Short mmCIF file of C-alpha atoms and ligand atoms in Angstrom, two decimals:
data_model
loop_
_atom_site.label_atom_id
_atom_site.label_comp_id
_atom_site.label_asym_id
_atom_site.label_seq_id
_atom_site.Cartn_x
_atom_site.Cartn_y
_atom_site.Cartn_z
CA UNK Z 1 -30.40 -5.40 5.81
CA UNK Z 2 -28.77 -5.67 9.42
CA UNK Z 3 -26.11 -7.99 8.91
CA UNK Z 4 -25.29 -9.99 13.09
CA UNK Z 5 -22.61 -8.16 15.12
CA UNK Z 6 -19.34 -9.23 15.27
CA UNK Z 7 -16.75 -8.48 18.09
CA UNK Z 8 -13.26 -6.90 16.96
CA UNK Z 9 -9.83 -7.24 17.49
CA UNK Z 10 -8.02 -6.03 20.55
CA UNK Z 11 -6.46 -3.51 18.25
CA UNK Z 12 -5.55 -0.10 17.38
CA UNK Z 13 -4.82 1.33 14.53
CA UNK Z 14 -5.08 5.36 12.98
CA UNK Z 15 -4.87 6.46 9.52
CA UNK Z 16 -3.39 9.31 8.89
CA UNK Z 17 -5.04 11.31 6.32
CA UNK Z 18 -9.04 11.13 6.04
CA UNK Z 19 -9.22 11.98 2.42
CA UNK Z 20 -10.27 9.08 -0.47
CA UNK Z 21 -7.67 6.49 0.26
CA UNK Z 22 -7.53 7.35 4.21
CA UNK Z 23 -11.41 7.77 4.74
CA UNK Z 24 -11.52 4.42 2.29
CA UNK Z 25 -9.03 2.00 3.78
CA UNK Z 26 -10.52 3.31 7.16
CA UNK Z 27 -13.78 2.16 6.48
CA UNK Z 28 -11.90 -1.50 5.47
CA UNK Z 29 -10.83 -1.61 8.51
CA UNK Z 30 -13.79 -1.07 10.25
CA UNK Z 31 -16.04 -3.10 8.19
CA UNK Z 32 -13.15 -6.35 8.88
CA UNK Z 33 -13.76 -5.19 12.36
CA UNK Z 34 -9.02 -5.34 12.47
CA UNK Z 35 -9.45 -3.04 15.68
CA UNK Z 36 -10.68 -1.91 18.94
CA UNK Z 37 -10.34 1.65 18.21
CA UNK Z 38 -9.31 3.78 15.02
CA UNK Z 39 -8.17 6.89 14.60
CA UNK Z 40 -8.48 8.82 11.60
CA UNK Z 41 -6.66 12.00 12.14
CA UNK Z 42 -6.33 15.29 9.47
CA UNK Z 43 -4.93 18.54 9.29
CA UNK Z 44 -8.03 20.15 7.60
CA UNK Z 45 -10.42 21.16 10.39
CA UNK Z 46 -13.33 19.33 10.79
CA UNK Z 47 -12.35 17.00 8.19
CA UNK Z 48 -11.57 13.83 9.97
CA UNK Z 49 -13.89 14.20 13.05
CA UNK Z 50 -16.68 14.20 9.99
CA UNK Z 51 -15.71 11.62 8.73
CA UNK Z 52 -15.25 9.32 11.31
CA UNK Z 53 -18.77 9.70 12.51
CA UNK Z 54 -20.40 9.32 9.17
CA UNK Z 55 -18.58 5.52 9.22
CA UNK Z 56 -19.60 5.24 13.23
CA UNK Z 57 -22.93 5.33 11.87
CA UNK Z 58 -22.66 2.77 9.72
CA UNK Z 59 -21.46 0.38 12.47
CA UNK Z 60 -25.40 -0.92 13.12
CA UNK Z 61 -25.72 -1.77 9.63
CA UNK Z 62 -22.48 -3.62 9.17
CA UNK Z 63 -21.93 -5.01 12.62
CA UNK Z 64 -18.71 -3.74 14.19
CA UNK Z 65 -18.19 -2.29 17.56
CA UNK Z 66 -14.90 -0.35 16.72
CA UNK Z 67 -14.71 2.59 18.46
CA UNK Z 68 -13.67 5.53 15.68
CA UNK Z 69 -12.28 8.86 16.21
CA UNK Z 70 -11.75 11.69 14.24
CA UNK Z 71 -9.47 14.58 15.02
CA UNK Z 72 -7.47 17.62 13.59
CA UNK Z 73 -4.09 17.07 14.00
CA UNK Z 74 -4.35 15.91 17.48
CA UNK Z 75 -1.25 13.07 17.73
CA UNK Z 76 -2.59 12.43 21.51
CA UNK Z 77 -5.03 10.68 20.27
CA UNK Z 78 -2.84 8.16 18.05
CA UNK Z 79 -1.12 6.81 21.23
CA UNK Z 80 -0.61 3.12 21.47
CA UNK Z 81 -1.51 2.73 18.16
CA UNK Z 82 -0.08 -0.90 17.02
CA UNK Z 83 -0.27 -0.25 13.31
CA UNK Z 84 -0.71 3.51 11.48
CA UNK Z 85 -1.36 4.15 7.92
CA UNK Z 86 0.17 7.39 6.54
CA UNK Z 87 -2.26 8.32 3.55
CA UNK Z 88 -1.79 12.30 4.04
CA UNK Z 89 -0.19 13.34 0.70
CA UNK Z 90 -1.29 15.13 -2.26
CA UNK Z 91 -3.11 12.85 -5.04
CA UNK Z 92 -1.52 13.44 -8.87
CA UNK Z 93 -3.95 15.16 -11.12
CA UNK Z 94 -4.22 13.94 -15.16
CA UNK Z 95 -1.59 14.01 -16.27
CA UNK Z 96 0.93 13.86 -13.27
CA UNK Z 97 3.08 10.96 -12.44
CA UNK Z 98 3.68 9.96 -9.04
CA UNK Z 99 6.91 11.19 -8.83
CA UNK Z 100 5.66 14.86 -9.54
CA UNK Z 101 4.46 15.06 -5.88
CA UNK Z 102 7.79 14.60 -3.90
CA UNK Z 103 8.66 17.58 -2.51
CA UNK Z 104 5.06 18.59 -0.98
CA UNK Z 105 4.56 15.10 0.37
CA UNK Z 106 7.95 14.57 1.75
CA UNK Z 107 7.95 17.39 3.89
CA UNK Z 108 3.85 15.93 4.98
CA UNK Z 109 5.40 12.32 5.60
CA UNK Z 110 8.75 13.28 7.49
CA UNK Z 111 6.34 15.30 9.59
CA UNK Z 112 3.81 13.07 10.23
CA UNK Z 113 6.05 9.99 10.77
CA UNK Z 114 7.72 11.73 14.00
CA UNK Z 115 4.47 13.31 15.77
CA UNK Z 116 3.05 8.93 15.35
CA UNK Z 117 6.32 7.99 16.45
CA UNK Z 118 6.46 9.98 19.71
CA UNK Z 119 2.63 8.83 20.52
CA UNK Z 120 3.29 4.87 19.60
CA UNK Z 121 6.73 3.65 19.81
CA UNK Z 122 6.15 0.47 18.87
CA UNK Z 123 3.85 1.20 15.78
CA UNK Z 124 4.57 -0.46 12.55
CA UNK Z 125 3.95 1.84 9.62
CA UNK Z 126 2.12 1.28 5.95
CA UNK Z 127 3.00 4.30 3.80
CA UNK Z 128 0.43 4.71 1.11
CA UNK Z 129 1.45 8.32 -0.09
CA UNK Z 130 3.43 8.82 -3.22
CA UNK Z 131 5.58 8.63 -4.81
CA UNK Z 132 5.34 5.38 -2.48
CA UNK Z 133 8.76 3.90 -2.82
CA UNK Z 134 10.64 6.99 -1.75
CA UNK Z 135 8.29 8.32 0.97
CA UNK Z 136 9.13 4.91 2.60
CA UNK Z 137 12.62 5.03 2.08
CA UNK Z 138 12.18 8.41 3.97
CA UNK Z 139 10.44 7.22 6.62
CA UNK Z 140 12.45 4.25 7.35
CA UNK Z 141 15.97 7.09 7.07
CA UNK Z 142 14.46 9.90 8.57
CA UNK Z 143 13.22 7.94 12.09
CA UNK Z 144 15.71 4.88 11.78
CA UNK Z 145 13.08 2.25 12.50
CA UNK Z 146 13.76 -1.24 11.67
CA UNK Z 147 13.08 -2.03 8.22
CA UNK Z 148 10.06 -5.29 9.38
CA UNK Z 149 8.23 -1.91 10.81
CA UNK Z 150 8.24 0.29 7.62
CA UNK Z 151 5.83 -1.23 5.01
CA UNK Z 152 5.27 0.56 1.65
CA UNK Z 153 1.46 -0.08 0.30
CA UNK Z 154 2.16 -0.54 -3.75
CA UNK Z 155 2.59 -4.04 -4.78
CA UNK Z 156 -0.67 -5.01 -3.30
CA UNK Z 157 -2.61 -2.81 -5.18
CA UNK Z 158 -0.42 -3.48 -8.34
CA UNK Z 159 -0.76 -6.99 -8.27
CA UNK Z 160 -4.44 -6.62 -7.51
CA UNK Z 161 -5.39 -4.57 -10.98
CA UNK Z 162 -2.70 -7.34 -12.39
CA UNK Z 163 -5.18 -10.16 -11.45
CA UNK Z 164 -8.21 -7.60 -12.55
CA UNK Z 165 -6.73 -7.72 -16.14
CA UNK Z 166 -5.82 -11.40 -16.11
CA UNK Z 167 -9.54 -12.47 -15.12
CA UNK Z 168 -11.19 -10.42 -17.42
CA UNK Z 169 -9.13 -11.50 -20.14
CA UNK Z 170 -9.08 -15.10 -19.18
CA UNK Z 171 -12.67 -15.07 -18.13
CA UNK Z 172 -12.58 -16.76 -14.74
CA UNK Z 173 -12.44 -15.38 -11.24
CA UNK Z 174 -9.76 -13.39 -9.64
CA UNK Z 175 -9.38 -15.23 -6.46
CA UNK Z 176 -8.11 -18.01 -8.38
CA UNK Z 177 -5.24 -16.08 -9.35
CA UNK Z 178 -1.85 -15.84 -8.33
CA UNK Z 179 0.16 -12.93 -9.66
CA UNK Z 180 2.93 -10.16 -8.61
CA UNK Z 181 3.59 -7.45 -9.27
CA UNK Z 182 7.40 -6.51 -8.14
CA UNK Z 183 10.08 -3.26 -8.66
CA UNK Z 184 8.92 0.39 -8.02
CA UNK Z 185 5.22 2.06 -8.11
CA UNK Z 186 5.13 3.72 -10.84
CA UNK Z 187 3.72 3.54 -14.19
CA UNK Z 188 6.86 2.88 -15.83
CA UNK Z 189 9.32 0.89 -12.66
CA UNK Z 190 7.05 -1.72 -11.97
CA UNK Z 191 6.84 -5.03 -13.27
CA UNK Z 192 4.03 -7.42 -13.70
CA UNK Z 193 5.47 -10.79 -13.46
CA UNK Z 194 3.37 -12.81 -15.35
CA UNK Z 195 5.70 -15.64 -16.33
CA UNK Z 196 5.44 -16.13 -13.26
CA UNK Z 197 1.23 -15.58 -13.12
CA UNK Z 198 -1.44 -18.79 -12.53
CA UNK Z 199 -4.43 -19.65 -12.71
CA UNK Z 200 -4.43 -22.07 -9.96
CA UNK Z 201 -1.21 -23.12 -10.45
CA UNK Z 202 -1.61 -23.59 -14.44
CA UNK Z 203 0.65 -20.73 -15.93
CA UNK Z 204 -1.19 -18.29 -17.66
CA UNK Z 205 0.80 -17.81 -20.31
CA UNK Z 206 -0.59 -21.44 -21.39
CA UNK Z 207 -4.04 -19.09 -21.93
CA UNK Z 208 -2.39 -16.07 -23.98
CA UNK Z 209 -0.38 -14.84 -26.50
CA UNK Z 210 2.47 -12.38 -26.89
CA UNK Z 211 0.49 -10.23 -27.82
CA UNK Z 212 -2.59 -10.47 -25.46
CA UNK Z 213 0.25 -10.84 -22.66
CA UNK Z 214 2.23 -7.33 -23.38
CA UNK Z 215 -1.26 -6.13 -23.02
CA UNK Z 216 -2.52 -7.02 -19.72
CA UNK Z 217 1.12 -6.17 -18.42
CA UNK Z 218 0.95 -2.47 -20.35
CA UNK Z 219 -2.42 -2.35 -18.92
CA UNK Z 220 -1.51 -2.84 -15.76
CA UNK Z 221 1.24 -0.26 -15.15
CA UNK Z 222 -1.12 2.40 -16.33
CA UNK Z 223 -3.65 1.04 -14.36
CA UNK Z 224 -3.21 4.02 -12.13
CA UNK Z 225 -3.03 6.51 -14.55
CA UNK Z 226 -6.15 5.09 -16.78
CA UNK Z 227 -8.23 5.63 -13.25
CA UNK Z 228 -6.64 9.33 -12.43
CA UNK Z 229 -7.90 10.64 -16.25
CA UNK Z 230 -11.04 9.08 -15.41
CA UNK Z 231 -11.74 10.50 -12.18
CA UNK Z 232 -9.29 13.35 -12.43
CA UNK Z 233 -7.62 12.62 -9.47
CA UNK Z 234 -6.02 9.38 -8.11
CA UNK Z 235 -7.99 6.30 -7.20
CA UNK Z 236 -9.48 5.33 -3.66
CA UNK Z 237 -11.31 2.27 -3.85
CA UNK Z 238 -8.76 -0.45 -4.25
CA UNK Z 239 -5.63 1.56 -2.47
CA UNK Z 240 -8.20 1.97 0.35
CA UNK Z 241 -8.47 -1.90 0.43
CA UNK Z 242 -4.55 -2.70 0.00
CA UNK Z 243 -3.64 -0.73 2.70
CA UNK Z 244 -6.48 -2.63 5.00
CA UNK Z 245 -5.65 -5.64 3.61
CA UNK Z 246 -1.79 -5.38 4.98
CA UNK Z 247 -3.01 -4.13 8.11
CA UNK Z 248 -5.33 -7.09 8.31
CA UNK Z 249 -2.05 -9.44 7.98
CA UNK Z 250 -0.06 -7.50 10.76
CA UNK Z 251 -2.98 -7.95 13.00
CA UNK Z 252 -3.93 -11.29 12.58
CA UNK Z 253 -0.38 -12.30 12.20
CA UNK Z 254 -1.43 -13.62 8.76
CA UNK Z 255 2.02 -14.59 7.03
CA UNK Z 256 0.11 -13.32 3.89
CA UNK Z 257 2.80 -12.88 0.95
CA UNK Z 258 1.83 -9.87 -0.10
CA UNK Z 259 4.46 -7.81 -2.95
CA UNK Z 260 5.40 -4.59 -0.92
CA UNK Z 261 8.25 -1.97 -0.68
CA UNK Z 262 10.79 -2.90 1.87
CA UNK Z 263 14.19 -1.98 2.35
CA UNK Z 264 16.85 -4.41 0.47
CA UNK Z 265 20.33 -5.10 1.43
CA UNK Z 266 21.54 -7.41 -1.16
CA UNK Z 267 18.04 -9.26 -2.53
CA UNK Z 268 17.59 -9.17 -5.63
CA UNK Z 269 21.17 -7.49 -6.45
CA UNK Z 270 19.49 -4.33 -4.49
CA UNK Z 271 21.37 -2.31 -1.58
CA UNK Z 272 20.01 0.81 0.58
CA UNK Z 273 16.76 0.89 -1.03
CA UNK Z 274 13.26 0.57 -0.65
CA UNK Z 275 11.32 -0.92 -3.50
CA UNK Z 276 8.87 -3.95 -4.29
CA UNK Z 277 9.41 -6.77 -3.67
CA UNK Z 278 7.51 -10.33 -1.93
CA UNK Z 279 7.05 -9.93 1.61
CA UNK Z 280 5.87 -12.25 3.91
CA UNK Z 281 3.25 -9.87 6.36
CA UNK Z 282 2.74 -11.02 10.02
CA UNK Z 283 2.51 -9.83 13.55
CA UNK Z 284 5.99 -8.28 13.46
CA UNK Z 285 5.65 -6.52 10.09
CA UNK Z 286 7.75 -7.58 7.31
CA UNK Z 287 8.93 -11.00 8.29
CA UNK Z 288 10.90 -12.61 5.42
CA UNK Z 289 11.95 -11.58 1.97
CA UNK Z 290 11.56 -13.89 -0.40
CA UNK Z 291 14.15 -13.68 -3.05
CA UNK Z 292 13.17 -16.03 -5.97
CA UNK Z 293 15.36 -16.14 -8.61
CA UNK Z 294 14.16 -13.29 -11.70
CA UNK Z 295 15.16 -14.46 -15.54
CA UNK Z 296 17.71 -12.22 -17.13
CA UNK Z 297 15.25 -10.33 -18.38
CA UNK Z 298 13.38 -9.71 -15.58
CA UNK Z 299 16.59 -8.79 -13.61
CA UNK Z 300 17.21 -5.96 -16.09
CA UNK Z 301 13.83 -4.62 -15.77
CA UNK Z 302 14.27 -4.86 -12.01
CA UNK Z 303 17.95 -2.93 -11.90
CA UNK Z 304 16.51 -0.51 -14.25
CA UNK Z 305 13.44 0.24 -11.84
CA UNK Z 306 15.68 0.15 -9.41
CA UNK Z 307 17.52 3.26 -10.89
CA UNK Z 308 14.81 4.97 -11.35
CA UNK Z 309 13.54 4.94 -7.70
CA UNK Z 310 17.28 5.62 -6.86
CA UNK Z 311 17.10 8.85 -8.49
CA UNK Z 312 13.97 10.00 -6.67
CA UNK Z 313 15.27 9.44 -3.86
CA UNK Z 314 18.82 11.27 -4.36
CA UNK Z 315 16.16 14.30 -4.72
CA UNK Z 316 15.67 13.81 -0.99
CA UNK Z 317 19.00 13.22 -0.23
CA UNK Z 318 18.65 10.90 2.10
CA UNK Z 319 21.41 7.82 1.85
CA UNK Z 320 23.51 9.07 4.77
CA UNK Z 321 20.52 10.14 6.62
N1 NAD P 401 0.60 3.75 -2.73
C1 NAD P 401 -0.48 3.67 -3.51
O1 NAD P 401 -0.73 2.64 -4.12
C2 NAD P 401 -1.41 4.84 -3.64
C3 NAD P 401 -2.66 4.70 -4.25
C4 NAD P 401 -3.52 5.82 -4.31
C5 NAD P 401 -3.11 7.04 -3.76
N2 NAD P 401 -1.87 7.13 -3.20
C6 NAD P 401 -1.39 8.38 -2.60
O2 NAD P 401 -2.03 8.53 -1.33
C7 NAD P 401 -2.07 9.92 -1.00
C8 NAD P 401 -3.48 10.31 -0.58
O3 NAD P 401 -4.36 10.25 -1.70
P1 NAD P 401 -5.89 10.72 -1.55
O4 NAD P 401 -6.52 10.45 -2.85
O5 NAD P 401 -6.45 10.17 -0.30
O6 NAD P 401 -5.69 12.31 -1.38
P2 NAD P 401 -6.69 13.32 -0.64
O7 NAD P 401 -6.27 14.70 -1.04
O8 NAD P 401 -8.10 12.90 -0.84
O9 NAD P 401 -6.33 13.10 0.91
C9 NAD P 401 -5.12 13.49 1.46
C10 NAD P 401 -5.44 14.01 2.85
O10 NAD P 401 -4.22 14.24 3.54
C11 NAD P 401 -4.45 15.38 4.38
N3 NAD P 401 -3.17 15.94 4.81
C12 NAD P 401 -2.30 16.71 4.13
N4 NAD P 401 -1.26 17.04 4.91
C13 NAD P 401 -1.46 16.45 6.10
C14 NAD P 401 -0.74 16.41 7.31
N5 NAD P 401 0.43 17.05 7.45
N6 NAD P 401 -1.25 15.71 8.34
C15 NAD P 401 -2.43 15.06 8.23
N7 NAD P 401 -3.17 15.06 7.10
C16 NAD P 401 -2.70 15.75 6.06
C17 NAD P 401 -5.26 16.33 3.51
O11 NAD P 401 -5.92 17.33 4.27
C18 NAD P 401 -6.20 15.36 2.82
O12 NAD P 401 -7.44 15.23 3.50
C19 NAD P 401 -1.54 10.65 -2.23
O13 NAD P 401 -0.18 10.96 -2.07
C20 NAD P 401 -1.73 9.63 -3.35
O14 NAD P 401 -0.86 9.86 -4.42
C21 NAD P 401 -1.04 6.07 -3.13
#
């Protein structure tokens, strides 16, 4: 049952947000033991402070001695945090894309992002709340950060239900899978690259037809949306995860590629935008871009998602921001 105690990292990190995915990725983080202390912070009252000591009380039974606190919109207790996860943000209900949410959760995001910023200069930031791709291009216009310390969570959880849908279909186990998913975070801007998927190097197109192919990929980009009908809001357990798992790489200075939203200024034919793309994810954020070279096809799909994020963001209008 009691599983030995491990000591943590040197760290500190707060989530912002203690509802599914922030209460979620929080408990990652604590379970991976990524940090000294963690804040989980919330504007309901009560809220976070609840939730932070149901997880302190799981510490015996999963061996961490992170220190976690909860409070109610108390940025004092953020300071010198080295990595924060923004997760405050209405979910989409059936029926809702991502997009729907962008006015409510811009105003929540540019507001949050300054309070962090005036408690922990030095932070790097994961943006988790949608719709993802703009809500970082906010963040990164709205406090003019450098781009390596704005990191939007979307590919990782993409590419993630990708590999989900390749294993069950080809039977075998997800960890032997490598596969991306790049372009925006939505159900119809991004795009599972599986010409490019393997199974241990093998392509897995080898495995597939057309057919069973334009499946897992359609599968895929609703993957979101198939969960939110279920559940009848969005999904927790797997965003929870990607957003620990990138902090996990900025802490341990992993150099984990990991597909994520960054700012482009001429990759992949992209200018003054933030959208998916493979990152390399290390100590100082976002360390390298790594611009492969898309098909034709693949290109179009790309400058077409591309668009589309575009004209989210010219909601905001934020390009001289
Ligand atoms: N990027 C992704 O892959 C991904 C995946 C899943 C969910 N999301 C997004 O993450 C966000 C959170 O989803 P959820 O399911 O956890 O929602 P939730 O409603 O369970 O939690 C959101 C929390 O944010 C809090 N909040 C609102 N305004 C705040 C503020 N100004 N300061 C601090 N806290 C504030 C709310 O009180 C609430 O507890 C949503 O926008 C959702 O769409 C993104």
């Amino acid at each position: 049952m009691f599983i030995p105690f491990l000591k943590c990292t040197d760290m500190k990190i707060s989530v912002i947000g203690a509802g599914a995915v922030g209460a979620t990725c929080a408990d990652n983080i604590a379970r991976r033991r990524l940090s000294r202390e963690l804040v989980l912070l919330d504007i309901k009252e009560g809220f976070a402070e609840g939730k932070a000591l149901d997880m302190t009380q799981t510490a015996a039974l999963h061996g961490f001695d992170t220190k976690i606190i909860g409070c109610t919109n108390d940025y004092a207790k953020t300071a010198g945090s080295d990595v924060v996860i923004i997760t405050s943000g209405m979910p989409r209900k059936p029926g809702m894309t991502r997009e729907e949410l962008i006015g409510t959760n811009a105003r929540i995001v540019e507001g949050v992002v300054k309070n962090v910023l005036e408690q922990s200069p030095d932070a790097i930031f994961v943006v988790i709340a949608n719709p993802m791709d703009t809500m970082t291009y906010l963040a990164l216009k709205s406090t003019g950060l450098p781009k390596n310390r704005v990191i939007g969570m979307g590919g990782a959880l993409d590419s993630a239900r990708f590999k989900c849908q390749l294993s069950q279909r080809l039977n075998c186990s997800p960890s032997d899978l490598n596969a991306v998913v790049i372009g925006g975070h939505g159900d119809t801007t991004m795009i599972p690259l599986i010409r490019h998927a393997t199974w241990n190097s093998v392509p897995v197109t080898q495995f597939l037809t057309k057919e069973e192919q334009d499946e897992i990929v359609a599968a895929t980009m609703v993957g979101g949306a198939t969960l939110t009908k279920l559940i009848g809001t969005s999904a927790w357990y797997a965003p929870g995860a990607a957003g620990a798992a990138i902090a996990a790489a900025i802490i341990g200075d992993e150099k984990r590629l990991i597909p994520s939203c960054t700012y482009l200024e001429g990759e992949y034919g992209q200018s003054d935008i933030c959208i998916g793309v493979p990152v390399v994810i290390g100590k100082n954020g976002i360390e390298k871009i790594i611009d492969f070279k898309l098909n034709e096809t693949e290109q179009a799909a790309f400058n077409k998602s591309a668009d589309a994020v575009r004209s989210m963001n010219n909601v905001l209008n934020l390009a001289n921001a």
